[in-house]
Short mmCIF file of N, CA, C and O in Angstrom, two decimals:
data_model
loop_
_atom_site.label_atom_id
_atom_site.label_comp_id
_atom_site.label_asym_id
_atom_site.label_seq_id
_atom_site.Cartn_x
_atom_site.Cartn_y
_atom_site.Cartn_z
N UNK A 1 -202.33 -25.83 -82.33
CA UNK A 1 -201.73 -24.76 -83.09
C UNK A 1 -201.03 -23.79 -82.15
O UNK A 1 -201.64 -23.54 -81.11
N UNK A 2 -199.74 -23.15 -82.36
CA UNK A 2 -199.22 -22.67 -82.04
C UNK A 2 -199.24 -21.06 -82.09
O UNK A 2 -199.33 -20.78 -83.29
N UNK A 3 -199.21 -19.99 -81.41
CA UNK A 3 -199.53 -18.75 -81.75
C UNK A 3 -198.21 -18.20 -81.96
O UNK A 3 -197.21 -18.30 -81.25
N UNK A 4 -198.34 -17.72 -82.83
CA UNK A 4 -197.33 -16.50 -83.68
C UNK A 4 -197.11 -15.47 -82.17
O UNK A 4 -197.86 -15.38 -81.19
N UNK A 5 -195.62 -14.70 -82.50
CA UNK A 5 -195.52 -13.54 -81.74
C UNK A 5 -196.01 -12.82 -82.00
O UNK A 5 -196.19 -11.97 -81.13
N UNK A 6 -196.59 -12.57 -83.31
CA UNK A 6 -197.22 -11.20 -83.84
C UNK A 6 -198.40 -11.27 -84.27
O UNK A 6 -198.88 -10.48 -85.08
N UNK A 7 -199.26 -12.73 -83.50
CA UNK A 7 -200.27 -12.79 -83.97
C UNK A 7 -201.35 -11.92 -83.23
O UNK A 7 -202.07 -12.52 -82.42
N UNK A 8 -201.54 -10.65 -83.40
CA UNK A 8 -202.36 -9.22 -82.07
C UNK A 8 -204.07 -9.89 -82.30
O UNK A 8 -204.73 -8.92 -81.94
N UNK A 9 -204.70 -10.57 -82.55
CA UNK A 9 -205.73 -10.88 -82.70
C UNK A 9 -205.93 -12.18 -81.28
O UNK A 9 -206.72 -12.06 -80.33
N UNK A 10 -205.03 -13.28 -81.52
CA UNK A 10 -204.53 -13.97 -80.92
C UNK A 10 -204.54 -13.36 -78.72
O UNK A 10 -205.32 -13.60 -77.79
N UNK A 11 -202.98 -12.40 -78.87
CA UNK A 11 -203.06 -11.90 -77.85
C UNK A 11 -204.01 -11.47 -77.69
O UNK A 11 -204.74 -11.96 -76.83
N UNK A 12 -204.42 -10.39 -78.42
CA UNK A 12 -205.70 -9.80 -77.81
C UNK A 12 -207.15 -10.84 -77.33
O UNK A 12 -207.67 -10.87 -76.22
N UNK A 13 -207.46 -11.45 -78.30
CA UNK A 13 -208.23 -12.33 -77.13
C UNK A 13 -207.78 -13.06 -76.11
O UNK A 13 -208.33 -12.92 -75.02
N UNK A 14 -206.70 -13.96 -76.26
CA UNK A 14 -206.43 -14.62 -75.00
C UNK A 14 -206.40 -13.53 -73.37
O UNK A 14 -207.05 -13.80 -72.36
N UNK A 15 -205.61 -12.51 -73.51
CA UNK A 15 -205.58 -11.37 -72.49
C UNK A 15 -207.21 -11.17 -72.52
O UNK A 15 -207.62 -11.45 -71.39
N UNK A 16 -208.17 -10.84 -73.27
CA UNK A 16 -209.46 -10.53 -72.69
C UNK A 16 -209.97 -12.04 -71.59
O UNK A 16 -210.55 -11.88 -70.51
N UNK A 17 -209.76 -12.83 -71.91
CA UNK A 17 -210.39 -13.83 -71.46
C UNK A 17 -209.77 -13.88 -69.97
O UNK A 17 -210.49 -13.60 -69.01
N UNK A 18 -208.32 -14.29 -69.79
CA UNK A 18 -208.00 -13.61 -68.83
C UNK A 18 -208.41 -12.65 -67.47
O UNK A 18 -208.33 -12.81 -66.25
N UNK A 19 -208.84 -11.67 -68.26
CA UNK A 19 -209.63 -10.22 -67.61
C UNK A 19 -210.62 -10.31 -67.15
O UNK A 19 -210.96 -10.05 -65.99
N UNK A 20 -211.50 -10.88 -68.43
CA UNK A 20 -212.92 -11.43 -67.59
C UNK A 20 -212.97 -12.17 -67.10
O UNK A 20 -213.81 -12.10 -66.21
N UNK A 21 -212.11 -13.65 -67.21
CA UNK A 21 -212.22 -14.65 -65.75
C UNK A 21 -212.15 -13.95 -64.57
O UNK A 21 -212.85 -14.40 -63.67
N UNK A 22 -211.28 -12.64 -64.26
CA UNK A 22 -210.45 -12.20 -62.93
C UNK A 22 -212.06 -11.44 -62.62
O UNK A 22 -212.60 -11.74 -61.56
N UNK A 23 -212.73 -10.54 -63.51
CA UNK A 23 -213.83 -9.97 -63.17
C UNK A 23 -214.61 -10.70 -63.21
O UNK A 23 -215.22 -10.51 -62.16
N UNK A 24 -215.17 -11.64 -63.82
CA UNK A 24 -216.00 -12.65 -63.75
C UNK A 24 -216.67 -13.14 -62.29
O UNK A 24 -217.84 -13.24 -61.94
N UNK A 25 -215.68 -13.32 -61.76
CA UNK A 25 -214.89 -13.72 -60.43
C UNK A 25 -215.35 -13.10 -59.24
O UNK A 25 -215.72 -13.51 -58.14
N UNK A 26 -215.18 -11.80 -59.88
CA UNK A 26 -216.00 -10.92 -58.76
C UNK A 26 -217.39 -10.23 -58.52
O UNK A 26 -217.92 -9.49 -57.70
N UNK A 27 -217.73 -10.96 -59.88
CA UNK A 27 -219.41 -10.31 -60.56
C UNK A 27 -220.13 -10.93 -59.65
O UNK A 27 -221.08 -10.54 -58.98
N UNK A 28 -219.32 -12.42 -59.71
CA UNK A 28 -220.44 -13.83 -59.67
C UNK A 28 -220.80 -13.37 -58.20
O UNK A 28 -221.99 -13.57 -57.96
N UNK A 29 -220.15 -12.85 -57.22
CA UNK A 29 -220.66 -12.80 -55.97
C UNK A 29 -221.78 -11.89 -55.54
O UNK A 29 -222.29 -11.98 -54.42
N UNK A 30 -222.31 -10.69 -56.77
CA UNK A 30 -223.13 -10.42 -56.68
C UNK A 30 -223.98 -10.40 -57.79
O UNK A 30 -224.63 -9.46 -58.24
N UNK A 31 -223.87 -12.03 -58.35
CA UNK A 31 -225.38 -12.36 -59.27
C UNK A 31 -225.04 -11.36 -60.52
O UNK A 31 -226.03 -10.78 -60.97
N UNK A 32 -224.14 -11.15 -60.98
CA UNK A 32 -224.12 -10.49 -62.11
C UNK A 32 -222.72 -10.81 -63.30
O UNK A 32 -221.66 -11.29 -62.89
N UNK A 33 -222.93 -10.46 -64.73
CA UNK A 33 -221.80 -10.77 -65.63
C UNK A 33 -221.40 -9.68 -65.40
O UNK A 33 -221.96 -8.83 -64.70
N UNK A 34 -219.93 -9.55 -66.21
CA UNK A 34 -219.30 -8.07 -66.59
C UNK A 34 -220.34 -7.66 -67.57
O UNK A 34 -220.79 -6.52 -67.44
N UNK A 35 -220.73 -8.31 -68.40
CA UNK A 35 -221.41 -7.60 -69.77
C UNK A 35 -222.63 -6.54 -68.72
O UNK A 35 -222.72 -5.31 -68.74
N UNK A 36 -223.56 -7.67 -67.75
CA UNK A 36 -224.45 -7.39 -67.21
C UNK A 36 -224.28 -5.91 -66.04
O UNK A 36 -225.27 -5.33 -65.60
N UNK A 37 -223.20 -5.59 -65.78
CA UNK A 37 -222.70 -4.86 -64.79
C UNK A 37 -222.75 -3.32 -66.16
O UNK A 37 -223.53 -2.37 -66.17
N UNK A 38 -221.96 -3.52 -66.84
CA UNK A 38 -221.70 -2.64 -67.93
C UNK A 38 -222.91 -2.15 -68.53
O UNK A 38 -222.99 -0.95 -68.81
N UNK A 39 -223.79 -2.87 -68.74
CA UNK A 39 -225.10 -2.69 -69.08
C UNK A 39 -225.87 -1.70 -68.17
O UNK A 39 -226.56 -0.83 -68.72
N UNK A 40 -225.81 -1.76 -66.82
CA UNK A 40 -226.55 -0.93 -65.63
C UNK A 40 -225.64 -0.10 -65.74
O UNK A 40 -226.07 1.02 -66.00
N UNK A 41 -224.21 -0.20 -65.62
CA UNK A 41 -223.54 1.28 -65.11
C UNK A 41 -223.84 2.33 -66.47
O UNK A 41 -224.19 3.49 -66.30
N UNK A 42 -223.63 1.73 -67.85
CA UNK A 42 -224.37 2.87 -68.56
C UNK A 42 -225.84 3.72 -68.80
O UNK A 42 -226.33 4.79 -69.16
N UNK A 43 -226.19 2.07 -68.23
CA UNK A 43 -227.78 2.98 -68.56
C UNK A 43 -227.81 3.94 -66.86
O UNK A 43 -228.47 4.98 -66.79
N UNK A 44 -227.35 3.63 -66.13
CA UNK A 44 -227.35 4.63 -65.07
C UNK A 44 -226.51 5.79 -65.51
O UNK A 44 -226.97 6.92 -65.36
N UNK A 45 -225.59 5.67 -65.90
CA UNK A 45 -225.22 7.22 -66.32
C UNK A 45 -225.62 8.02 -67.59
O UNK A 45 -225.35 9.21 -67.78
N UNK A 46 -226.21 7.29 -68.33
CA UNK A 46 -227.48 7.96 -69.43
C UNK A 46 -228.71 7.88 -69.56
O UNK A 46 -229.30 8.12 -70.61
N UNK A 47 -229.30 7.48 -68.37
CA UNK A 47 -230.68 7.01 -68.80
C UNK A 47 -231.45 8.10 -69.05
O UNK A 47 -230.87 9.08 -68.59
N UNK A 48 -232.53 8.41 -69.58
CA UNK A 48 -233.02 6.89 -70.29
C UNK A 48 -232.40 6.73 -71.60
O UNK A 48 -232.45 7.61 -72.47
N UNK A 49 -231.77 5.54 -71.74
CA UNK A 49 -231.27 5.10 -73.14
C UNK A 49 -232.30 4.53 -73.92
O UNK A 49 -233.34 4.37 -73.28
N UNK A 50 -232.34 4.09 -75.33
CA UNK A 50 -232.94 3.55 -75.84
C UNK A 50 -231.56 2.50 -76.35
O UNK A 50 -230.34 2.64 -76.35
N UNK A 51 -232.45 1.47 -76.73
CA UNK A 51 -231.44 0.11 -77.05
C UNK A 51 -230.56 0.27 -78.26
O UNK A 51 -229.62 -0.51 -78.43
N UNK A 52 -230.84 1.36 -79.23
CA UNK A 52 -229.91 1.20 -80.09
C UNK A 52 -228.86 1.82 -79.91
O UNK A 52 -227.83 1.52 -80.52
N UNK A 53 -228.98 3.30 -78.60
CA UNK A 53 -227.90 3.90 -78.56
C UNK A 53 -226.87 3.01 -77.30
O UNK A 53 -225.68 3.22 -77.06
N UNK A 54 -227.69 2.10 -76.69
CA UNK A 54 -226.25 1.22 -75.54
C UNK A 54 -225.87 0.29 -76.41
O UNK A 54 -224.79 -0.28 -76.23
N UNK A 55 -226.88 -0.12 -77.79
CA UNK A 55 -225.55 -1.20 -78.39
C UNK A 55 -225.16 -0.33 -79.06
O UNK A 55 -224.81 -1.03 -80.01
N UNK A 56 -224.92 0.69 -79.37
CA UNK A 56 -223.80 1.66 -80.27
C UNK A 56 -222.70 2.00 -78.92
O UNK A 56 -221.50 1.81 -79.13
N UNK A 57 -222.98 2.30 -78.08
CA UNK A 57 -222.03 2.83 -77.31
C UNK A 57 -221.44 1.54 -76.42
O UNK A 57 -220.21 1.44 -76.38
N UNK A 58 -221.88 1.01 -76.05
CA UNK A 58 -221.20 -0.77 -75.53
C UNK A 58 -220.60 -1.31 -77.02
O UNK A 58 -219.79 -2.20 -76.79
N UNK A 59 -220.73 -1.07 -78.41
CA UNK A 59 -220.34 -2.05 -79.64
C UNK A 59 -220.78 -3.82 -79.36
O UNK A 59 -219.92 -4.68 -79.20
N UNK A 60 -221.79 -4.01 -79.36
CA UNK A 60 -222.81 -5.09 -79.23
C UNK A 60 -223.77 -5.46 -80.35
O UNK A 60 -224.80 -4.81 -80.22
N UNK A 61 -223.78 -5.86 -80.87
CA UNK A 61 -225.06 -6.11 -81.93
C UNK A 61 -226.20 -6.28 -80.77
O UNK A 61 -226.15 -6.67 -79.60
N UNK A 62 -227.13 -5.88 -81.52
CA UNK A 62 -228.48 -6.04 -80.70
C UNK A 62 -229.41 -7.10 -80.19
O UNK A 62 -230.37 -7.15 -79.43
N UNK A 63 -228.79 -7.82 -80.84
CA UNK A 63 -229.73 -9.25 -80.61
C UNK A 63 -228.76 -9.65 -79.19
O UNK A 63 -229.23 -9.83 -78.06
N UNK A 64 -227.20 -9.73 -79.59
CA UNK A 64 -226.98 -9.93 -78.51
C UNK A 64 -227.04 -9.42 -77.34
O UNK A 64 -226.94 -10.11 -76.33
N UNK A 65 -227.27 -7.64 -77.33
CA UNK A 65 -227.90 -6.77 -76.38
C UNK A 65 -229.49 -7.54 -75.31
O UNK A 65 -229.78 -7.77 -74.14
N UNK A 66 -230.09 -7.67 -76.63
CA UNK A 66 -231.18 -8.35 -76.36
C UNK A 66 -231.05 -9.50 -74.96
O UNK A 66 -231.56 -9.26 -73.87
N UNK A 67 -230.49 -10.38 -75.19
CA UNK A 67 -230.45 -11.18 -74.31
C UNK A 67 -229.47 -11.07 -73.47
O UNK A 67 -229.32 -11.87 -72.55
N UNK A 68 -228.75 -10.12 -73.69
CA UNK A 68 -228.16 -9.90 -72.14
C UNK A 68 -228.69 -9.06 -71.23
O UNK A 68 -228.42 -9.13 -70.03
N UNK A 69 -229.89 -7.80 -72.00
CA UNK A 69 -231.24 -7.23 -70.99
C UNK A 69 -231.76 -8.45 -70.30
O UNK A 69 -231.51 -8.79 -69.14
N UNK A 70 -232.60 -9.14 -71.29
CA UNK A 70 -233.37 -10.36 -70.08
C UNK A 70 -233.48 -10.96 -68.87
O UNK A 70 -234.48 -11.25 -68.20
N UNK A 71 -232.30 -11.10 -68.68
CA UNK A 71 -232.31 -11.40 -67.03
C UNK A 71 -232.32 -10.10 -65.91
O UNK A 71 -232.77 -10.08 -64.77
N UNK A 72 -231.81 -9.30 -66.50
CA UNK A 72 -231.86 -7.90 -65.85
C UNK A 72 -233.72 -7.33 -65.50
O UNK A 72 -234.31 -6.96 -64.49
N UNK A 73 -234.18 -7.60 -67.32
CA UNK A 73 -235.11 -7.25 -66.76
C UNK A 73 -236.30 -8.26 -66.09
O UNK A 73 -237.31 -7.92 -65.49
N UNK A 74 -235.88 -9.44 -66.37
CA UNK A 74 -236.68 -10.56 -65.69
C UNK A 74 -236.26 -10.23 -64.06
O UNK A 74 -237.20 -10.14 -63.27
N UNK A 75 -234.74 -10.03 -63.50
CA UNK A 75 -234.86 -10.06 -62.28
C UNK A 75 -235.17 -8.59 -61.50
O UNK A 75 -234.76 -8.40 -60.35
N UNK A 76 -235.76 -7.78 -62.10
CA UNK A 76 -236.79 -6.42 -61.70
C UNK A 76 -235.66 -5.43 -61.42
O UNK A 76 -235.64 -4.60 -60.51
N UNK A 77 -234.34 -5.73 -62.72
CA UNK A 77 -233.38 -4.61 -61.94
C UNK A 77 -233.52 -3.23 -63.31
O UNK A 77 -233.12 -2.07 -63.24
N UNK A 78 -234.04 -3.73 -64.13
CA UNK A 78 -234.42 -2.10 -65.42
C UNK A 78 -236.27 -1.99 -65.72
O UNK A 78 -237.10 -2.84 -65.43
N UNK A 79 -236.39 -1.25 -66.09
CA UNK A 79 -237.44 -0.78 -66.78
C UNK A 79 -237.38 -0.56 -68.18
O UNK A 79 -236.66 0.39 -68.51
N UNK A 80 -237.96 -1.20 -69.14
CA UNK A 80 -238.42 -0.96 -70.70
C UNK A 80 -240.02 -0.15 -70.73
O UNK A 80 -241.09 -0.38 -70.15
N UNK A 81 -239.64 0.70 -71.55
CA UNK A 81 -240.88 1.83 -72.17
C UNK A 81 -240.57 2.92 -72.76
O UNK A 81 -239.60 3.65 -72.57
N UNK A 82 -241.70 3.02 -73.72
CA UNK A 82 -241.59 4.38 -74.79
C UNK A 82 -241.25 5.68 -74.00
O UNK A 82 -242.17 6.30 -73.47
N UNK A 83 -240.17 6.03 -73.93
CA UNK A 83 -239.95 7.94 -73.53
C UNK A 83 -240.81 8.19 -73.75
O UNK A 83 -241.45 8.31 -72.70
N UNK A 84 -241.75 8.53 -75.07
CA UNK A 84 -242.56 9.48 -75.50
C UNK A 84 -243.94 8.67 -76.87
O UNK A 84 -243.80 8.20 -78.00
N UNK A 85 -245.02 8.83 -76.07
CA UNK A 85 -245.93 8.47 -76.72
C UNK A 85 -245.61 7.79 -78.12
O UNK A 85 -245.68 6.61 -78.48
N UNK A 86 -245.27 8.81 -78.72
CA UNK A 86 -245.18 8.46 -80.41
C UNK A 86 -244.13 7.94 -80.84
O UNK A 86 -244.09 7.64 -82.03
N UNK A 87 -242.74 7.61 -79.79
CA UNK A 87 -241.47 7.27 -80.00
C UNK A 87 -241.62 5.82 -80.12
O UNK A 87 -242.48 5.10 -79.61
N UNK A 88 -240.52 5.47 -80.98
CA UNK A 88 -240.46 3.90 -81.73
C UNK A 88 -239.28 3.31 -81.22
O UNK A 88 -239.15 2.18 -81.70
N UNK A 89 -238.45 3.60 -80.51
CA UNK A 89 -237.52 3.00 -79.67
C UNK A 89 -237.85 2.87 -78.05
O UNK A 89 -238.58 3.60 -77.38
N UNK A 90 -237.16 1.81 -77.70
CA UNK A 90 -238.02 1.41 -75.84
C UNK A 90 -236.60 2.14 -75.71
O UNK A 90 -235.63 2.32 -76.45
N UNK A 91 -237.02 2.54 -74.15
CA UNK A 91 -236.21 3.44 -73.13
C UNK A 91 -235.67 2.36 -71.75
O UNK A 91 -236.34 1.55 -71.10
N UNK A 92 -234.67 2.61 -71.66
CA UNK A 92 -234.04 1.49 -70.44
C UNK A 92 -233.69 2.63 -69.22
O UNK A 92 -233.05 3.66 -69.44
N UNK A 93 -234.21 2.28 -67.95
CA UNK A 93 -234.13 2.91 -66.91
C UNK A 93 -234.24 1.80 -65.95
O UNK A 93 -235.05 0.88 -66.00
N UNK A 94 -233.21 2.01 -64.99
CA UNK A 94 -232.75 1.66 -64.00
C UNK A 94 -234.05 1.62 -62.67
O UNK A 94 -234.50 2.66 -62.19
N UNK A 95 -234.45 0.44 -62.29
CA UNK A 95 -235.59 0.24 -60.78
C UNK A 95 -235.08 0.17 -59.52
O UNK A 95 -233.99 -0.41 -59.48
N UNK A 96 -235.49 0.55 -58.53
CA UNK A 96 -234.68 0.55 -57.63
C UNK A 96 -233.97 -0.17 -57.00
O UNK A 96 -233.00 0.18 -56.33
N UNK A 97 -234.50 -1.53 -57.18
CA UNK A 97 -233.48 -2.38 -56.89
C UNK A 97 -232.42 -2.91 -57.94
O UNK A 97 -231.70 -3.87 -57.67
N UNK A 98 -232.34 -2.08 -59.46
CA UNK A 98 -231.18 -1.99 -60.21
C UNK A 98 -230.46 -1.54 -59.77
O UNK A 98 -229.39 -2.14 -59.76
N UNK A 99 -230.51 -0.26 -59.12
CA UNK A 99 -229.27 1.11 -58.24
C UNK A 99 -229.21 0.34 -56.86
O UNK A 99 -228.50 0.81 -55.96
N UNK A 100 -229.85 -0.69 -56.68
CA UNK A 100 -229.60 -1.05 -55.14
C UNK A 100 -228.23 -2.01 -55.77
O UNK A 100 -227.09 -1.80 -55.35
N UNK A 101 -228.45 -2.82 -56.58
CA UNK A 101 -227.34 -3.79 -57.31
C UNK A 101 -226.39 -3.16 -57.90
O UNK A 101 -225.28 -3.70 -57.94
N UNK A 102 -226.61 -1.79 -58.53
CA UNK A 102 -225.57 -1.50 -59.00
C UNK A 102 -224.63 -0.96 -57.58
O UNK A 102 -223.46 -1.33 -57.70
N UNK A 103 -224.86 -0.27 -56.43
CA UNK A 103 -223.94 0.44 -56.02
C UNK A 103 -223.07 -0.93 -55.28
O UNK A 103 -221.95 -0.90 -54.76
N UNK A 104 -224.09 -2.22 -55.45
CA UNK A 104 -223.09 -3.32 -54.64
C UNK A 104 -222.07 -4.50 -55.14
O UNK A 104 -221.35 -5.31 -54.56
N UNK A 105 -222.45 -4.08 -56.90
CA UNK A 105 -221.66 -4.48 -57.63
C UNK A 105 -220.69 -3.53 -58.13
O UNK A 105 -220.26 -3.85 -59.24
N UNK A 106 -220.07 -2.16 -57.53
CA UNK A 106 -219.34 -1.45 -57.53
C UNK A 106 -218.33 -1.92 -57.06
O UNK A 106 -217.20 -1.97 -57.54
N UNK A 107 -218.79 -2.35 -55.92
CA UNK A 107 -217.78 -2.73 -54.82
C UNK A 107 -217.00 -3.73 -54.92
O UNK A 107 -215.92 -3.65 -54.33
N UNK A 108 -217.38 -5.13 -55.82
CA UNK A 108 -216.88 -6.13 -56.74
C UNK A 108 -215.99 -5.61 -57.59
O UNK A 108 -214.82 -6.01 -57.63
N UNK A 109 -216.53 -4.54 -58.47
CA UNK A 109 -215.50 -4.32 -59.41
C UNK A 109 -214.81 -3.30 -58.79
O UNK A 109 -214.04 -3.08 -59.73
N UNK A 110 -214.58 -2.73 -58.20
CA UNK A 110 -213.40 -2.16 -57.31
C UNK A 110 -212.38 -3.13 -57.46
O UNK A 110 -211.48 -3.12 -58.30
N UNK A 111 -212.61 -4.06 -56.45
CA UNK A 111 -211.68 -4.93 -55.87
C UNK A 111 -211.54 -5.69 -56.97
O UNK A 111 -210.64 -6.45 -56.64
N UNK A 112 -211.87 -5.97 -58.05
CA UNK A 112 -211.52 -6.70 -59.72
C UNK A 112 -210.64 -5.78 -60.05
O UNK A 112 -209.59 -6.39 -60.24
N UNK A 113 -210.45 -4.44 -60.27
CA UNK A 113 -209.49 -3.49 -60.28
C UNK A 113 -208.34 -3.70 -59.78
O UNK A 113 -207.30 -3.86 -60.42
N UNK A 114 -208.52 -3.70 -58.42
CA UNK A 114 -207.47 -3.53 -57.42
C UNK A 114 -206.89 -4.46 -58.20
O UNK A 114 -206.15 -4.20 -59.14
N UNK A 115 -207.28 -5.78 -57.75
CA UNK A 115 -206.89 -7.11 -58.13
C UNK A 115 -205.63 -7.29 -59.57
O UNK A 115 -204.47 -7.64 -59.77
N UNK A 116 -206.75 -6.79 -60.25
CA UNK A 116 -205.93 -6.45 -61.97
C UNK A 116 -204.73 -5.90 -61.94
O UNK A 116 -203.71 -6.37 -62.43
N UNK A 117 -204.90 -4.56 -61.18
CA UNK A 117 -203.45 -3.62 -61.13
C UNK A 117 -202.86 -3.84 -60.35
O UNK A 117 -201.78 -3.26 -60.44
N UNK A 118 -202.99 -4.62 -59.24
CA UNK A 118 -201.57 -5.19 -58.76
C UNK A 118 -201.16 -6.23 -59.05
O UNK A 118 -200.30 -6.60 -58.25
N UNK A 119 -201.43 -7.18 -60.14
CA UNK A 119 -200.91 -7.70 -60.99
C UNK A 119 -200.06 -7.56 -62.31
O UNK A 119 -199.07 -8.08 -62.82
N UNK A 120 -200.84 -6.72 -62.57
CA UNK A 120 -200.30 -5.97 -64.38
C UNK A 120 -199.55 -4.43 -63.74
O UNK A 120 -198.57 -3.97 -64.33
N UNK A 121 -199.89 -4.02 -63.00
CA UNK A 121 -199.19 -2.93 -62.65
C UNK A 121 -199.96 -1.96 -62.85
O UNK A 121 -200.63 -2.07 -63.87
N UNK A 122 -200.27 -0.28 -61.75
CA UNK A 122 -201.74 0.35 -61.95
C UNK A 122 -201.28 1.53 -63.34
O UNK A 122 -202.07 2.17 -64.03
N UNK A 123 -199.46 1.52 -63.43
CA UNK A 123 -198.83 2.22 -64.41
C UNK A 123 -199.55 1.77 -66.04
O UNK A 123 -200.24 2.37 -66.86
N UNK A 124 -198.98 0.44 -65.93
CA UNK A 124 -199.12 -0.32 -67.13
C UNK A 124 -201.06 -0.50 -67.68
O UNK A 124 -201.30 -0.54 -68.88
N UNK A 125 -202.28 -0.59 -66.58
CA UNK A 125 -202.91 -0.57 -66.74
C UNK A 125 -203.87 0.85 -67.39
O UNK A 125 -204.89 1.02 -68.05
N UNK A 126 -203.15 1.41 -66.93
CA UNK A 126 -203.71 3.14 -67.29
C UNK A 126 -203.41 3.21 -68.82
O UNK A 126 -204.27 3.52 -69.63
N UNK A 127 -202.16 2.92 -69.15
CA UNK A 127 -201.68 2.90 -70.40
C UNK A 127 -202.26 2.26 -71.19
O UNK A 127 -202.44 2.77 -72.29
N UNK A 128 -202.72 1.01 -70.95
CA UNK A 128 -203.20 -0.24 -71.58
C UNK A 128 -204.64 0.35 -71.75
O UNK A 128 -205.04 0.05 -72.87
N UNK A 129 -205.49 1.01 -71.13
CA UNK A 129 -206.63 1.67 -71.17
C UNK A 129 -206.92 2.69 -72.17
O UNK A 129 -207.90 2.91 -72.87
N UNK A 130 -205.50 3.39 -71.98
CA UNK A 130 -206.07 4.56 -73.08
C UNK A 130 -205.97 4.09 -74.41
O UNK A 130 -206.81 4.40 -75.26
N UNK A 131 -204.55 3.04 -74.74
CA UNK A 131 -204.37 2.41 -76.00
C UNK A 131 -206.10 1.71 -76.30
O UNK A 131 -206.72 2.16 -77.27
N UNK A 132 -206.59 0.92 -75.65
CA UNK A 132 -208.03 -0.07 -75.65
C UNK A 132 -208.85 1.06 -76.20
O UNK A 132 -209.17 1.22 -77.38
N UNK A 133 -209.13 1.80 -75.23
CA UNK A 133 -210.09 2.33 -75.76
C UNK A 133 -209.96 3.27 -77.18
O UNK A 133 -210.81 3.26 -78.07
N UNK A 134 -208.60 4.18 -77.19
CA UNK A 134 -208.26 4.42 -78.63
C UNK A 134 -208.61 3.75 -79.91
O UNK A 134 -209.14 4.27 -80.89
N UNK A 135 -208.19 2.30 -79.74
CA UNK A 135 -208.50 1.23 -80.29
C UNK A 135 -210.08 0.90 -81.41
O UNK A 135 -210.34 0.49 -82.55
N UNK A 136 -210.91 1.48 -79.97
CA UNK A 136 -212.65 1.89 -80.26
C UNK A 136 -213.43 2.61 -80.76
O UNK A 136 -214.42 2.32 -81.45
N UNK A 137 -212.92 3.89 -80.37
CA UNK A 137 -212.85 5.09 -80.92
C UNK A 137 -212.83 5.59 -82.18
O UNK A 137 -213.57 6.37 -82.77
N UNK A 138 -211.75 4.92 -82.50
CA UNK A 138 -211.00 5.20 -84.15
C UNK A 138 -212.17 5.22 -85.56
O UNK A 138 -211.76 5.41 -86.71
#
């Protein structure tokens, strides 16, 4: 099958796939997905989260949340537990060798960046960012 010019569902996935091969690419060298990278850099900049507010703010259904924690927390890089005695949602916090992985999978996606925008252009990418995320928002 052939894709339409105006088929934006179309583009839009093929270009994601794209993106994440190029980051993909650079995860793999330090043992991690994009999803999995995205997962630590938020719960490091909100922790402690509870799971329903990173699949609200990532847009994830939870189940699939679910199993993209698992290996994270199978390989000793988060912590699951109640904030607060009587609280009914688990809390995700970052172990130290999560922040040891995250600051070295920074450095991957740096250079997945770089990579990106001197391809697509760092003009065109900025633009393309604010449209995306607008996109989310809405």
């Amino acid at each position: 099958m052939e894709a339409l010019p105006d088929d934006d569902c179309f583009a839009i996935r093929q270009a994601a796939r794209y993106v994440s091969q190029l980051y993909d690419r650079h995860m793999a060298q330090v043992g991690l997905t994009i999803t999995q990278f995205s997962i630590l850099s938020r719960i490091k900049r909100a922790a402690p989260m509870t799971m329903k507010q990173l699949a609200d703010e990532m847009v994830m259904e939870r189940t699939t949340l679910v199993r993209a924690l698992q290996p994270l927390h199978r390989d000793g890089l988060l912590l699951r537990g109640n904030p607060e005695a009587n609280s009914r949602g688990l809390a995700l916090r970052l172990t130290e060798s999560g922040e040891a992985k995250l600051v070295e999978a920074r450095l991957r996606w740096r250079a997945a960046q770089e990579e990106f925008e001197r391809r697509f252009g760092a003009q065109r990418a900025a633009s393309l960012r604010l449209e995306l995320f607008a996109m989310t928002k809405a």
